[in-house]
Amino acid sequence: PPQLGMTLLVTAIAAFSLALPVRSDPDMPHLTQAWQAESTGDGLPGAVGKESYIYEECKKTSETCLQAHIFDYGADNCIKIEVNGGFKYPYGAVGSGTYYVKCESVDCCYAGQGTDVPSIKKWDIGPENLLTKVKYLGKRDTTELFNNSVHGAEVWSQTTSIPFSKIGIDYTFYVTRKTNPDNTTDVVTHRIDYSVPGDTKVKAGSILYGDFKVIKNITAFRDYFRPPPVCEASSVRSCDAEKVRQWESKYFSRSQPPQYATDKGSCTGPHEFCCPAPMDDVNNCPAGARTSDCDAKKSCCCA
């Protein structure tokens, strides 16, 4: 009978569907937190520089638990050193801080008043929360720095909403995994595409990496972030604020301009409260939403 035939057909289709392999997304990777690489996407158009990055997880940063980032586009092209080794960091004219080296006619100066500890952005995928969503987009062929081909990179999309605004932060990460002889796995970043929907002042772009090296000897690598001897001199002074804005715009457009808790007092105004910072990173707070009390809670000052 026709009804029996239809029933058998549906049953057969269902059985075939169950027999098909179900694609399982890989575990969400964590980006390497100590690395060096050539990169472009910052600095002057087409400029290729050397980036060095370390982000150690700890309740209190120190000389032995460091968070730092160096953008080096050549000895005569303005080098930016962000280092957070806590309030007792013994290197550089003011210890922890943001130093600018060989920027125009300035041998070395530091941002802020000399007591400001920078909040280093943690570059990672996730974690997911109410504001941040992560999605695996599969494996794709792509290109990294110098148009080098990368076959079968994992592609991860991350979208973060800024609280109480129509602005979002979108990243697309292209990574591969390398298994070492000791069965540990390194995550290599090849490129990061980014955009900021809702903010017409920020153009979408890409950060391209090449010769990406995962650093294993963390103890020795910490020494790399010590400000150079020229920044140790007693004559080193605070940078001119207008010059810092110019350097940031010219050389470091995708890095975070120095923003410190002292830029604003506490989050205690009418209807103000601390709300979770996107990706638990206060560098993602909108301008003017950084306060010392909310910084301590990895939050922005919202109203």
PDB file of C-alpha atoms in Angstrom:
ATOM      1  CA  PRO A   1       0.000   0.000   0.000  1.00  0.00           C
ATOM      2  CA  PRO A   2       1.179   3.572  -0.690  1.00  0.00           C
ATOM      3  CA  GLN A   3       1.123   4.542   3.001  1.00  0.00           C
ATOM      4  CA  LEU A   4       3.307   1.558   3.943  1.00  0.00           C
ATOM      5  CA  GLY A   5       5.760   2.411   1.161  1.00  0.00           C
ATOM      6  CA  MET A   6       6.008   6.009   2.355  1.00  0.00           C
ATOM      7  CA  THR A   7       6.560   4.841   5.930  1.00  0.00           C
ATOM      8  CA  LEU A   8       9.360   2.528   4.862  1.00  0.00           C
ATOM      9  CA  LEU A   9      10.973   5.339   2.809  1.00  0.00           C
ATOM     10  CA  VAL A  10      10.921   7.770   5.743  1.00  0.00           C
ATOM     11  CA  THR A  11      12.343   5.072   8.023  1.00  0.00           C
ATOM     12  CA  ALA A  12      15.149   4.360   5.566  1.00  0.00           C
ATOM     13  CA  ILE A  13      16.033   8.057   5.244  1.00  0.00           C
ATOM     14  CA  ALA A  14      16.074   8.447   9.036  1.00  0.00           C
ATOM     15  CA  ALA A  15      18.317   5.395   9.440  1.00  0.00           C
ATOM     16  CA  PHE A  16      20.709   6.696   6.771  1.00  0.00           C
ATOM     17  CA  SER A  17      20.858  10.105   8.460  1.00  0.00           C
ATOM     18  CA  LEU A  18      21.709   8.524  11.802  1.00  0.00           C
ATOM     19  CA  ALA A  19      24.481   6.550  10.160  1.00  0.00           C
ATOM     20  CA  LEU A  20      26.179   9.707   8.794  1.00  0.00           C
ATOM     21  CA  PRO A  21      29.166  10.921  10.828  1.00  0.00           C
ATOM     22  CA  VAL A  22      28.380  13.967  12.971  1.00  0.00           C
ATOM     23  CA  ARG A  23      30.962  16.737  12.649  1.00  0.00           C
ATOM     24  CA  SER A  24      32.334  17.654  16.036  1.00  0.00           C
ATOM     25  CA  ASP A  25      33.855  21.097  16.404  1.00  0.00           C
ATOM     26  CA  PRO A  26      37.363  21.096  17.902  1.00  0.00           C
ATOM     27  CA  ASP A  27      37.932  22.423  21.390  1.00  0.00           C
ATOM     28  CA  MET A  28      38.207  26.197  21.362  1.00  0.00           C
ATOM     29  CA  PRO A  29      41.928  27.002  21.355  1.00  0.00           C
ATOM     30  CA  HIS A  30      43.645  29.499  23.605  1.00  0.00           C
ATOM     31  CA  LEU A  31      46.070  31.796  21.843  1.00  0.00           C
ATOM     32  CA  THR A  32      49.710  31.492  22.819  1.00  0.00           C
ATOM     33  CA  GLN A  33      50.472  33.919  25.638  1.00  0.00           C
ATOM     34  CA  ALA A  34      54.226  34.299  25.010  1.00  0.00           C
ATOM     35  CA  TRP A  35      55.386  34.862  21.441  1.00  0.00           C
ATOM     36  CA  GLN A  36      57.382  36.885  18.933  1.00  0.00           C
ATOM     37  CA  ALA A  37      56.476  37.457  15.299  1.00  0.00           C
ATOM     38  CA  GLU A  38      56.828  39.745  12.349  1.00  0.00           C
ATOM     39  CA  SER A  39      53.598  41.632  11.803  1.00  0.00           C
ATOM     40  CA  THR A  40      51.858  44.277   9.778  1.00  0.00           C
ATOM     41  CA  GLY A  41      48.582  46.089  10.235  1.00  0.00           C
ATOM     42  CA  ASP A  42      49.977  48.733  12.533  1.00  0.00           C
ATOM     43  CA  GLY A  43      52.615  51.387  11.993  1.00  0.00           C
ATOM     44  CA  LEU A  44      53.050  53.205   8.701  1.00  0.00           C
ATOM     45  CA  PRO A  45      51.195  51.745   5.682  1.00  0.00           C
ATOM     46  CA  GLY A  46      52.932  48.583   4.548  1.00  0.00           C
ATOM     47  CA  ALA A  47      55.439  48.665   7.408  1.00  0.00           C
ATOM     48  CA  VAL A  48      56.527  45.304   8.791  1.00  0.00           C
ATOM     49  CA  GLY A  49      57.704  45.211  12.372  1.00  0.00           C
ATOM     50  CA  LYS A  50      58.534  42.847  15.174  1.00  0.00           C
ATOM     51  CA  GLU A  51      56.020  42.222  17.938  1.00  0.00           C
ATOM     52  CA  SER A  52      56.850  40.633  21.270  1.00  0.00           C
ATOM     53  CA  TYR A  53      54.136  39.676  23.729  1.00  0.00           C
ATOM     54  CA  ILE A  54      53.800  38.037  27.114  1.00  0.00           C
ATOM     55  CA  TYR A  55      50.724  37.673  29.308  1.00  0.00           C
ATOM     56  CA  GLU A  56      51.100  35.698  32.520  1.00  0.00           C
ATOM     57  CA  GLU A  57      47.969  35.002  34.543  1.00  0.00           C
ATOM     58  CA  CYS A  58      48.300  36.064  38.174  1.00  0.00           C
ATOM     59  CA  LYS A  59      46.370  37.936  40.826  1.00  0.00           C
ATOM     60  CA  LYS A  60      49.183  40.453  41.166  1.00  0.00           C
ATOM     61  CA  THR A  61      51.717  41.236  38.458  1.00  0.00           C
ATOM     62  CA  SER A  62      55.397  41.388  39.394  1.00  0.00           C
ATOM     63  CA  GLU A  63      58.877  41.009  37.959  1.00  0.00           C
ATOM     64  CA  THR A  64      58.255  37.239  37.884  1.00  0.00           C
ATOM     65  CA  CYS A  65      54.647  37.413  36.639  1.00  0.00           C
ATOM     66  CA  LEU A  66      54.719  39.818  33.753  1.00  0.00           C
ATOM     67  CA  GLN A  67      52.331  41.278  31.213  1.00  0.00           C
ATOM     68  CA  ALA A  68      53.963  43.238  28.402  1.00  0.00           C
ATOM     69  CA  HIS A  69      53.832  44.091  24.700  1.00  0.00           C
ATOM     70  CA  ILE A  70      56.465  45.626  22.401  1.00  0.00           C
ATOM     71  CA  PHE A  71      55.743  47.136  18.981  1.00  0.00           C
ATOM     72  CA  ASP A  72      59.066  47.580  17.165  1.00  0.00           C
ATOM     73  CA  TYR A  73      59.045  49.010  13.653  1.00  0.00           C
ATOM     74  CA  GLY A  74      62.745  49.808  13.553  1.00  0.00           C
ATOM     75  CA  ALA A  75      65.206  51.624  15.788  1.00  0.00           C
ATOM     76  CA  ASP A  76      64.455  55.003  14.191  1.00  0.00           C
ATOM     77  CA  ASN A  77      60.719  54.563  13.689  1.00  0.00           C
ATOM     78  CA  CYS A  78      59.289  54.815  17.208  1.00  0.00           C
ATOM     79  CA  ILE A  79      59.226  51.765  19.485  1.00  0.00           C
ATOM     80  CA  LYS A  80      56.447  51.297  22.026  1.00  0.00           C
ATOM     81  CA  ILE A  81      57.035  49.234  25.170  1.00  0.00           C
ATOM     82  CA  GLU A  82      54.107  48.464  27.456  1.00  0.00           C
ATOM     83  CA  VAL A  83      55.158  46.651  30.606  1.00  0.00           C
ATOM     84  CA  ASN A  84      53.149  45.774  33.699  1.00  0.00           C
ATOM     85  CA  GLY A  85      55.341  44.204  36.338  1.00  0.00           C
ATOM     86  CA  GLY A  86      53.395  45.633  39.247  1.00  0.00           C
ATOM     87  CA  PHE A  87      54.116  48.717  41.317  1.00  0.00           C
ATOM     88  CA  LYS A  88      57.558  47.449  42.360  1.00  0.00           C
ATOM     89  CA  TYR A  89      58.908  46.646  38.899  1.00  0.00           C
ATOM     90  CA  PRO A  90      62.570  47.740  39.130  1.00  0.00           C
ATOM     91  CA  TYR A  91      63.361  48.557  35.493  1.00  0.00           C
ATOM     92  CA  GLY A  92      62.906  51.744  33.489  1.00  0.00           C
ATOM     93  CA  ALA A  93      62.786  55.291  34.787  1.00  0.00           C
ATOM     94  CA  VAL A  94      59.385  54.752  36.421  1.00  0.00           C
ATOM     95  CA  GLY A  95      59.119  50.957  36.559  1.00  0.00           C
ATOM     96  CA  SER A  96      55.896  49.648  35.053  1.00  0.00           C
ATOM     97  CA  GLY A  97      54.629  51.962  32.352  1.00  0.00           C
ATOM     98  CA  THR A  98      54.344  52.735  28.642  1.00  0.00           C
ATOM     99  CA  TYR A  99      57.650  53.863  27.141  1.00  0.00           C
ATOM    100  CA  TYR A 100      58.242  55.448  23.736  1.00  0.00           C
ATOM    101  CA  VAL A 101      61.764  55.043  22.308  1.00  0.00           C
ATOM    102  CA  LYS A 102      63.265  56.997  19.377  1.00  0.00           C
ATOM    103  CA  CYS A 103      59.984  58.673  18.522  1.00  0.00           C
ATOM    104  CA  GLU A 104      60.978  61.672  16.415  1.00  0.00           C
ATOM    105  CA  SER A 105      63.680  63.527  18.389  1.00  0.00           C
ATOM    106  CA  VAL A 106      62.819  61.912  21.734  1.00  0.00           C
ATOM    107  CA  ASP A 107      65.275  59.233  22.907  1.00  0.00           C
ATOM    108  CA  CYS A 108      62.853  57.930  25.530  1.00  0.00           C
ATOM    109  CA  CYS A 109      59.852  59.165  27.478  1.00  0.00           C
ATOM    110  CA  TYR A 110      56.968  57.589  29.359  1.00  0.00           C
ATOM    111  CA  ALA A 111      53.226  58.122  29.112  1.00  0.00           C
ATOM    112  CA  GLY A 112      51.257  59.498  32.040  1.00  0.00           C
ATOM    113  CA  GLN A 113      52.664  60.799  35.300  1.00  0.00           C
ATOM    114  CA  GLY A 114      55.088  58.000  36.109  1.00  0.00           C
ATOM    115  CA  THR A 115      52.790  56.233  38.552  1.00  0.00           C
ATOM    116  CA  ASP A 116      50.443  54.706  35.981  1.00  0.00           C
ATOM    117  CA  VAL A 117      50.547  50.942  35.476  1.00  0.00           C
ATOM    118  CA  PRO A 118      49.216  50.052  32.003  1.00  0.00           C
ATOM    119  CA  SER A 119      46.529  47.424  31.581  1.00  0.00           C
ATOM    120  CA  ILE A 120      47.874  45.063  28.919  1.00  0.00           C
ATOM    121  CA  LYS A 121      45.281  43.674  26.543  1.00  0.00           C
ATOM    122  CA  LYS A 122      44.942  39.912  26.755  1.00  0.00           C
ATOM    123  CA  TRP A 123      44.838  38.549  23.222  1.00  0.00           C
ATOM    124  CA  ASP A 124      42.845  35.343  23.323  1.00  0.00           C
ATOM    125  CA  ILE A 125      39.711  33.670  21.996  1.00  0.00           C
ATOM    126  CA  GLY A 126      36.828  33.823  24.471  1.00  0.00           C
ATOM    127  CA  PRO A 127      35.763  33.062  27.060  1.00  0.00           C
ATOM    128  CA  GLU A 128      32.106  33.246  26.138  1.00  0.00           C
ATOM    129  CA  ASN A 129      29.755  35.217  28.378  1.00  0.00           C
ATOM    130  CA  LEU A 130      26.653  37.400  28.091  1.00  0.00           C
ATOM    131  CA  LEU A 131      28.521  39.920  25.945  1.00  0.00           C
ATOM    132  CA  THR A 132      30.947  37.720  24.004  1.00  0.00           C
ATOM    133  CA  LYS A 133      29.987  34.943  21.583  1.00  0.00           C
ATOM    134  CA  VAL A 134      32.438  32.589  19.855  1.00  0.00           C
ATOM    135  CA  LYS A 135      31.693  30.458  16.796  1.00  0.00           C
ATOM    136  CA  TYR A 136      33.802  27.906  14.923  1.00  0.00           C
ATOM    137  CA  LEU A 137      33.650  28.538  11.181  1.00  0.00           C
ATOM    138  CA  GLY A 138      35.573  25.470  10.032  1.00  0.00           C
ATOM    139  CA  LYS A 139      38.932  25.110   8.310  1.00  0.00           C
ATOM    140  CA  ARG A 140      39.951  27.381   5.458  1.00  0.00           C
ATOM    141  CA  ASP A 141      42.985  28.174   3.345  1.00  0.00           C
ATOM    142  CA  THR A 142      44.218  31.702   3.979  1.00  0.00           C
ATOM    143  CA  THR A 143      47.288  33.908   3.741  1.00  0.00           C
ATOM    144  CA  GLU A 144      49.556  35.360   6.417  1.00  0.00           C
ATOM    145  CA  LEU A 145      52.311  37.991   6.187  1.00  0.00           C
ATOM    146  CA  PHE A 146      54.104  38.351   2.826  1.00  0.00           C
ATOM    147  CA  ASN A 147      51.138  36.602   1.196  1.00  0.00           C
ATOM    148  CA  ASN A 148      52.393  33.224   2.409  1.00  0.00           C
ATOM    149  CA  SER A 149      49.759  30.509   2.012  1.00  0.00           C
ATOM    150  CA  VAL A 150      48.358  28.702   5.052  1.00  0.00           C
ATOM    151  CA  HIS A 151      46.457  25.485   4.375  1.00  0.00           C
ATOM    152  CA  GLY A 152      43.591  24.371   6.585  1.00  0.00           C
ATOM    153  CA  ALA A 153      43.653  27.050   9.266  1.00  0.00           C
ATOM    154  CA  GLU A 154      40.985  26.855  11.956  1.00  0.00           C
ATOM    155  CA  VAL A 155      38.731  29.909  11.748  1.00  0.00           C
ATOM    156  CA  TRP A 156      37.088  31.246  14.907  1.00  0.00           C
ATOM    157  CA  SER A 157      34.711  34.199  14.993  1.00  0.00           C
ATOM    158  CA  GLN A 158      34.330  36.250  18.159  1.00  0.00           C
ATOM    159  CA  THR A 159      31.707  38.969  18.572  1.00  0.00           C
ATOM    160  CA  THR A 160      31.582  41.219  21.636  1.00  0.00           C
ATOM    161  CA  SER A 161      28.915  43.797  22.437  1.00  0.00           C
ATOM    162  CA  ILE A 162      29.887  46.980  24.283  1.00  0.00           C
ATOM    163  CA  PRO A 163      27.436  47.518  27.178  1.00  0.00           C
ATOM    164  CA  PHE A 164      24.867  50.272  26.751  1.00  0.00           C
ATOM    165  CA  SER A 165      25.947  51.154  23.217  1.00  0.00           C
ATOM    166  CA  LYS A 166      25.352  50.071  19.632  1.00  0.00           C
ATOM    167  CA  ILE A 167      29.035  49.297  19.163  1.00  0.00           C
ATOM    168  CA  GLY A 168      30.493  45.820  18.849  1.00  0.00           C
ATOM    169  CA  ILE A 169      33.981  44.361  18.440  1.00  0.00           C
ATOM    170  CA  ASP A 170      34.358  41.555  15.908  1.00  0.00           C
ATOM    171  CA  TYR A 171      37.476  39.402  15.535  1.00  0.00           C
ATOM    172  CA  THR A 172      38.089  36.504  13.167  1.00  0.00           C
ATOM    173  CA  PHE A 173      41.107  34.418  14.165  1.00  0.00           C
ATOM    174  CA  TYR A 174      42.999  32.117  11.770  1.00  0.00           C
ATOM    175  CA  VAL A 175      45.136  29.635  13.695  1.00  0.00           C
ATOM    176  CA  THR A 176      46.832  26.270  13.313  1.00  0.00           C
ATOM    177  CA  ARG A 177      47.938  23.784  15.966  1.00  0.00           C
ATOM    178  CA  LYS A 178      51.388  22.220  16.115  1.00  0.00           C
ATOM    179  CA  THR A 179      51.980  19.076  18.151  1.00  0.00           C
ATOM    180  CA  ASN A 180      55.425  18.909  19.767  1.00  0.00           C
ATOM    181  CA  PRO A 181      57.492  15.765  20.488  1.00  0.00           C
ATOM    182  CA  ASP A 182      56.490  16.016  24.170  1.00  0.00           C
ATOM    183  CA  ASN A 183      52.787  15.911  23.133  1.00  0.00           C
ATOM    184  CA  THR A 184      52.202  19.558  24.046  1.00  0.00           C
ATOM    185  CA  THR A 185      50.411  21.690  21.473  1.00  0.00           C
ATOM    186  CA  ASP A 186      51.358  25.151  20.248  1.00  0.00           C
ATOM    187  CA  VAL A 187      48.732  27.455  18.770  1.00  0.00           C
ATOM    188  CA  VAL A 188      50.145  29.577  15.933  1.00  0.00           C
ATOM    189  CA  THR A 189      48.277  32.744  14.926  1.00  0.00           C
ATOM    190  CA  HIS A 190      48.487  33.586  11.210  1.00  0.00           C
ATOM    191  CA  ARG A 191      46.070  36.486  10.921  1.00  0.00           C
ATOM    192  CA  ILE A 192      43.329  38.341  12.784  1.00  0.00           C
ATOM    193  CA  ASP A 193      40.614  40.213  10.885  1.00  0.00           C
ATOM    194  CA  TYR A 194      38.801  42.858  12.903  1.00  0.00           C
ATOM    195  CA  SER A 195      35.976  45.370  12.654  1.00  0.00           C
ATOM    196  CA  VAL A 196      34.026  47.605  15.010  1.00  0.00           C
ATOM    197  CA  PRO A 197      30.381  47.704  13.873  1.00  0.00           C
ATOM    198  CA  GLY A 198      28.650  50.843  15.050  1.00  0.00           C
ATOM    199  CA  ASP A 199      31.803  52.989  15.154  1.00  0.00           C
ATOM    200  CA  THR A 200      32.414  54.650  11.797  1.00  0.00           C
ATOM    201  CA  LYS A 201      35.749  56.058  13.002  1.00  0.00           C
ATOM    202  CA  VAL A 202      37.329  52.588  13.124  1.00  0.00           C
ATOM    203  CA  LYS A 203      38.071  50.987   9.772  1.00  0.00           C
ATOM    204  CA  ALA A 204      37.973  47.220   9.402  1.00  0.00           C
ATOM    205  CA  GLY A 205      41.381  45.680   8.876  1.00  0.00           C
ATOM    206  CA  SER A 206      43.685  42.710   9.319  1.00  0.00           C
ATOM    207  CA  ILE A 207      46.715  41.919  11.447  1.00  0.00           C
ATOM    208  CA  LEU A 208      49.033  39.608   9.537  1.00  0.00           C
ATOM    209  CA  TYR A 209      51.737  37.567  11.241  1.00  0.00           C
ATOM    210  CA  GLY A 210      54.794  35.771   9.926  1.00  0.00           C
ATOM    211  CA  ASP A 211      57.629  33.735  11.422  1.00  0.00           C
ATOM    212  CA  PHE A 212      55.455  33.245  14.522  1.00  0.00           C
ATOM    213  CA  LYS A 213      57.565  31.834  17.349  1.00  0.00           C
ATOM    214  CA  VAL A 214      56.077  30.356  20.524  1.00  0.00           C
ATOM    215  CA  ILE A 215      58.346  31.167  23.465  1.00  0.00           C
ATOM    216  CA  LYS A 216      59.121  28.321  25.867  1.00  0.00           C
ATOM    217  CA  ASN A 217      61.706  29.874  28.211  1.00  0.00           C
ATOM    218  CA  ILE A 218      59.452  32.346  30.000  1.00  0.00           C
ATOM    219  CA  THR A 219      62.062  33.267  32.626  1.00  0.00           C
ATOM    220  CA  ALA A 220      64.537  34.484  30.011  1.00  0.00           C
ATOM    221  CA  PHE A 221      61.786  36.079  27.906  1.00  0.00           C
ATOM    222  CA  ARG A 222      60.730  38.381  30.747  1.00  0.00           C
ATOM    223  CA  ASP A 223      64.107  40.114  30.506  1.00  0.00           C
ATOM    224  CA  TYR A 224      63.390  41.042  26.899  1.00  0.00           C
ATOM    225  CA  PHE A 225      60.723  43.522  28.015  1.00  0.00           C
ATOM    226  CA  ARG A 226      62.989  45.570  30.257  1.00  0.00           C
ATOM    227  CA  PRO A 227      63.084  49.139  28.939  1.00  0.00           C
ATOM    228  CA  PRO A 228      66.478  49.815  27.288  1.00  0.00           C
ATOM    229  CA  PRO A 229      69.275  51.727  29.097  1.00  0.00           C
ATOM    230  CA  VAL A 230      68.233  54.982  27.433  1.00  0.00           C
ATOM    231  CA  CYS A 231      64.992  54.720  29.429  1.00  0.00           C
ATOM    232  CA  GLU A 232      66.860  54.238  32.729  1.00  0.00           C
ATOM    233  CA  ALA A 233      68.416  57.712  32.800  1.00  0.00           C
ATOM    234  CA  SER A 234      67.347  60.171  35.456  1.00  0.00           C
ATOM    235  CA  SER A 235      66.733  62.695  32.692  1.00  0.00           C
ATOM    236  CA  VAL A 236      63.835  60.664  31.235  1.00  0.00           C
ATOM    237  CA  ARG A 237      60.593  62.612  31.536  1.00  0.00           C
ATOM    238  CA  SER A 238      56.889  62.216  30.858  1.00  0.00           C
ATOM    239  CA  CYS A 239      55.944  62.383  27.182  1.00  0.00           C
ATOM    240  CA  ASP A 240      54.052  65.357  25.863  1.00  0.00           C
ATOM    241  CA  ALA A 241      50.417  64.224  25.774  1.00  0.00           C
ATOM    242  CA  GLU A 242      49.790  65.670  22.307  1.00  0.00           C
ATOM    243  CA  LYS A 243      52.870  63.896  20.959  1.00  0.00           C
ATOM    244  CA  VAL A 244      51.610  60.596  22.385  1.00  0.00           C
ATOM    245  CA  ARG A 245      48.308  61.059  20.556  1.00  0.00           C
ATOM    246  CA  GLN A 246      50.197  61.741  17.319  1.00  0.00           C
ATOM    247  CA  TRP A 247      52.480  58.718  17.726  1.00  0.00           C
ATOM    248  CA  GLU A 248      49.571  56.448  18.558  1.00  0.00           C
ATOM    249  CA  SER A 249      47.660  57.582  15.484  1.00  0.00           C
ATOM    250  CA  LYS A 250      50.689  57.302  13.193  1.00  0.00           C
ATOM    251  CA  TYR A 251      52.466  54.191  14.429  1.00  0.00           C
ATOM    252  CA  PHE A 252      50.167  52.213  16.722  1.00  0.00           C
ATOM    253  CA  SER A 253      46.664  52.651  15.351  1.00  0.00           C
ATOM    254  CA  ARG A 254      45.427  49.170  16.305  1.00  0.00           C
ATOM    255  CA  SER A 255      47.017  49.023  19.742  1.00  0.00           C
ATOM    256  CA  GLN A 256      45.277  50.595  22.699  1.00  0.00           C
ATOM    257  CA  PRO A 257      46.262  54.205  23.425  1.00  0.00           C
ATOM    258  CA  PRO A 258      47.441  54.538  27.015  1.00  0.00           C
ATOM    259  CA  GLN A 259      44.362  54.738  29.213  1.00  0.00           C
ATOM    260  CA  TYR A 260      44.759  54.643  32.934  1.00  0.00           C
ATOM    261  CA  ALA A 261      42.436  54.513  35.897  1.00  0.00           C
ATOM    262  CA  THR A 262      43.566  58.030  36.750  1.00  0.00           C
ATOM    263  CA  ASP A 263      41.937  59.337  33.560  1.00  0.00           C
ATOM    264  CA  LYS A 264      38.748  59.545  35.622  1.00  0.00           C
ATOM    265  CA  GLY A 265      37.993  59.263  39.308  1.00  0.00           C
ATOM    266  CA  SER A 266      35.769  56.585  40.787  1.00  0.00           C
ATOM    267  CA  CYS A 267      32.548  55.284  39.283  1.00  0.00           C
ATOM    268  CA  THR A 268      30.320  56.941  41.848  1.00  0.00           C
ATOM    269  CA  GLY A 269      28.392  59.523  39.846  1.00  0.00           C
ATOM    270  CA  PRO A 270      24.593  59.616  39.562  1.00  0.00           C
ATOM    271  CA  HIS A 271      23.318  56.264  38.244  1.00  0.00           C
ATOM    272  CA  GLU A 272      26.894  55.041  37.582  1.00  0.00           C
ATOM    273  CA  PHE A 273      27.937  51.469  38.343  1.00  0.00           C
ATOM    274  CA  CYS A 274      30.627  48.938  37.343  1.00  0.00           C
ATOM    275  CA  CYS A 275      29.527  46.610  34.533  1.00  0.00           C
ATOM    276  CA  PRO A 276      31.569  43.666  33.166  1.00  0.00           C
ATOM    277  CA  ALA A 277      34.190  44.716  30.611  1.00  0.00           C
ATOM    278  CA  PRO A 278      33.976  42.979  27.229  1.00  0.00           C
ATOM    279  CA  MET A 279      36.151  39.839  27.361  1.00  0.00           C
ATOM    280  CA  ASP A 280      37.034  40.819  30.954  1.00  0.00           C
ATOM    281  CA  ASP A 281      39.512  43.321  29.483  1.00  0.00           C
ATOM    282  CA  VAL A 282      39.256  46.945  30.608  1.00  0.00           C
ATOM    283  CA  ASN A 283      41.099  48.012  27.431  1.00  0.00           C
ATOM    284  CA  ASN A 284      37.835  47.275  25.616  1.00  0.00           C
ATOM    285  CA  CYS A 285      35.896  49.808  27.693  1.00  0.00           C
ATOM    286  CA  PRO A 286      34.681  52.879  25.775  1.00  0.00           C
ATOM    287  CA  ALA A 287      36.692  56.087  26.157  1.00  0.00           C
ATOM    288  CA  GLY A 288      35.938  57.748  29.473  1.00  0.00           C
ATOM    289  CA  ALA A 289      34.679  54.538  31.080  1.00  0.00           C
ATOM    290  CA  ARG A 290      37.890  53.660  32.946  1.00  0.00           C
ATOM    291  CA  THR A 291      37.977  54.172  36.719  1.00  0.00           C
ATOM    292  CA  SER A 292      40.200  52.703  39.417  1.00  0.00           C
ATOM    293  CA  ASP A 293      37.385  50.956  41.287  1.00  0.00           C
ATOM    294  CA  CYS A 294      35.945  49.355  38.124  1.00  0.00           C
ATOM    295  CA  ASP A 295      39.403  48.449  36.813  1.00  0.00           C
ATOM    296  CA  ALA A 296      39.932  46.355  39.933  1.00  0.00           C
ATOM    297  CA  LYS A 297      36.781  44.413  39.045  1.00  0.00           C
ATOM    298  CA  LYS A 298      37.691  44.033  35.328  1.00  0.00           C
ATOM    299  CA  SER A 299      34.731  46.286  34.602  1.00  0.00           C
ATOM    300  CA  CYS A 300      33.762  49.489  32.798  1.00  0.00           C
ATOM    301  CA  CYS A 301      32.029  52.429  34.426  1.00  0.00           C
ATOM    302  CA  CYS A 302      28.456  52.369  33.072  1.00  0.00           C
ATOM    303  CA  ALA A 303      25.476  54.619  33.632  1.00  0.00           C
TER     304      ALA A 303
END
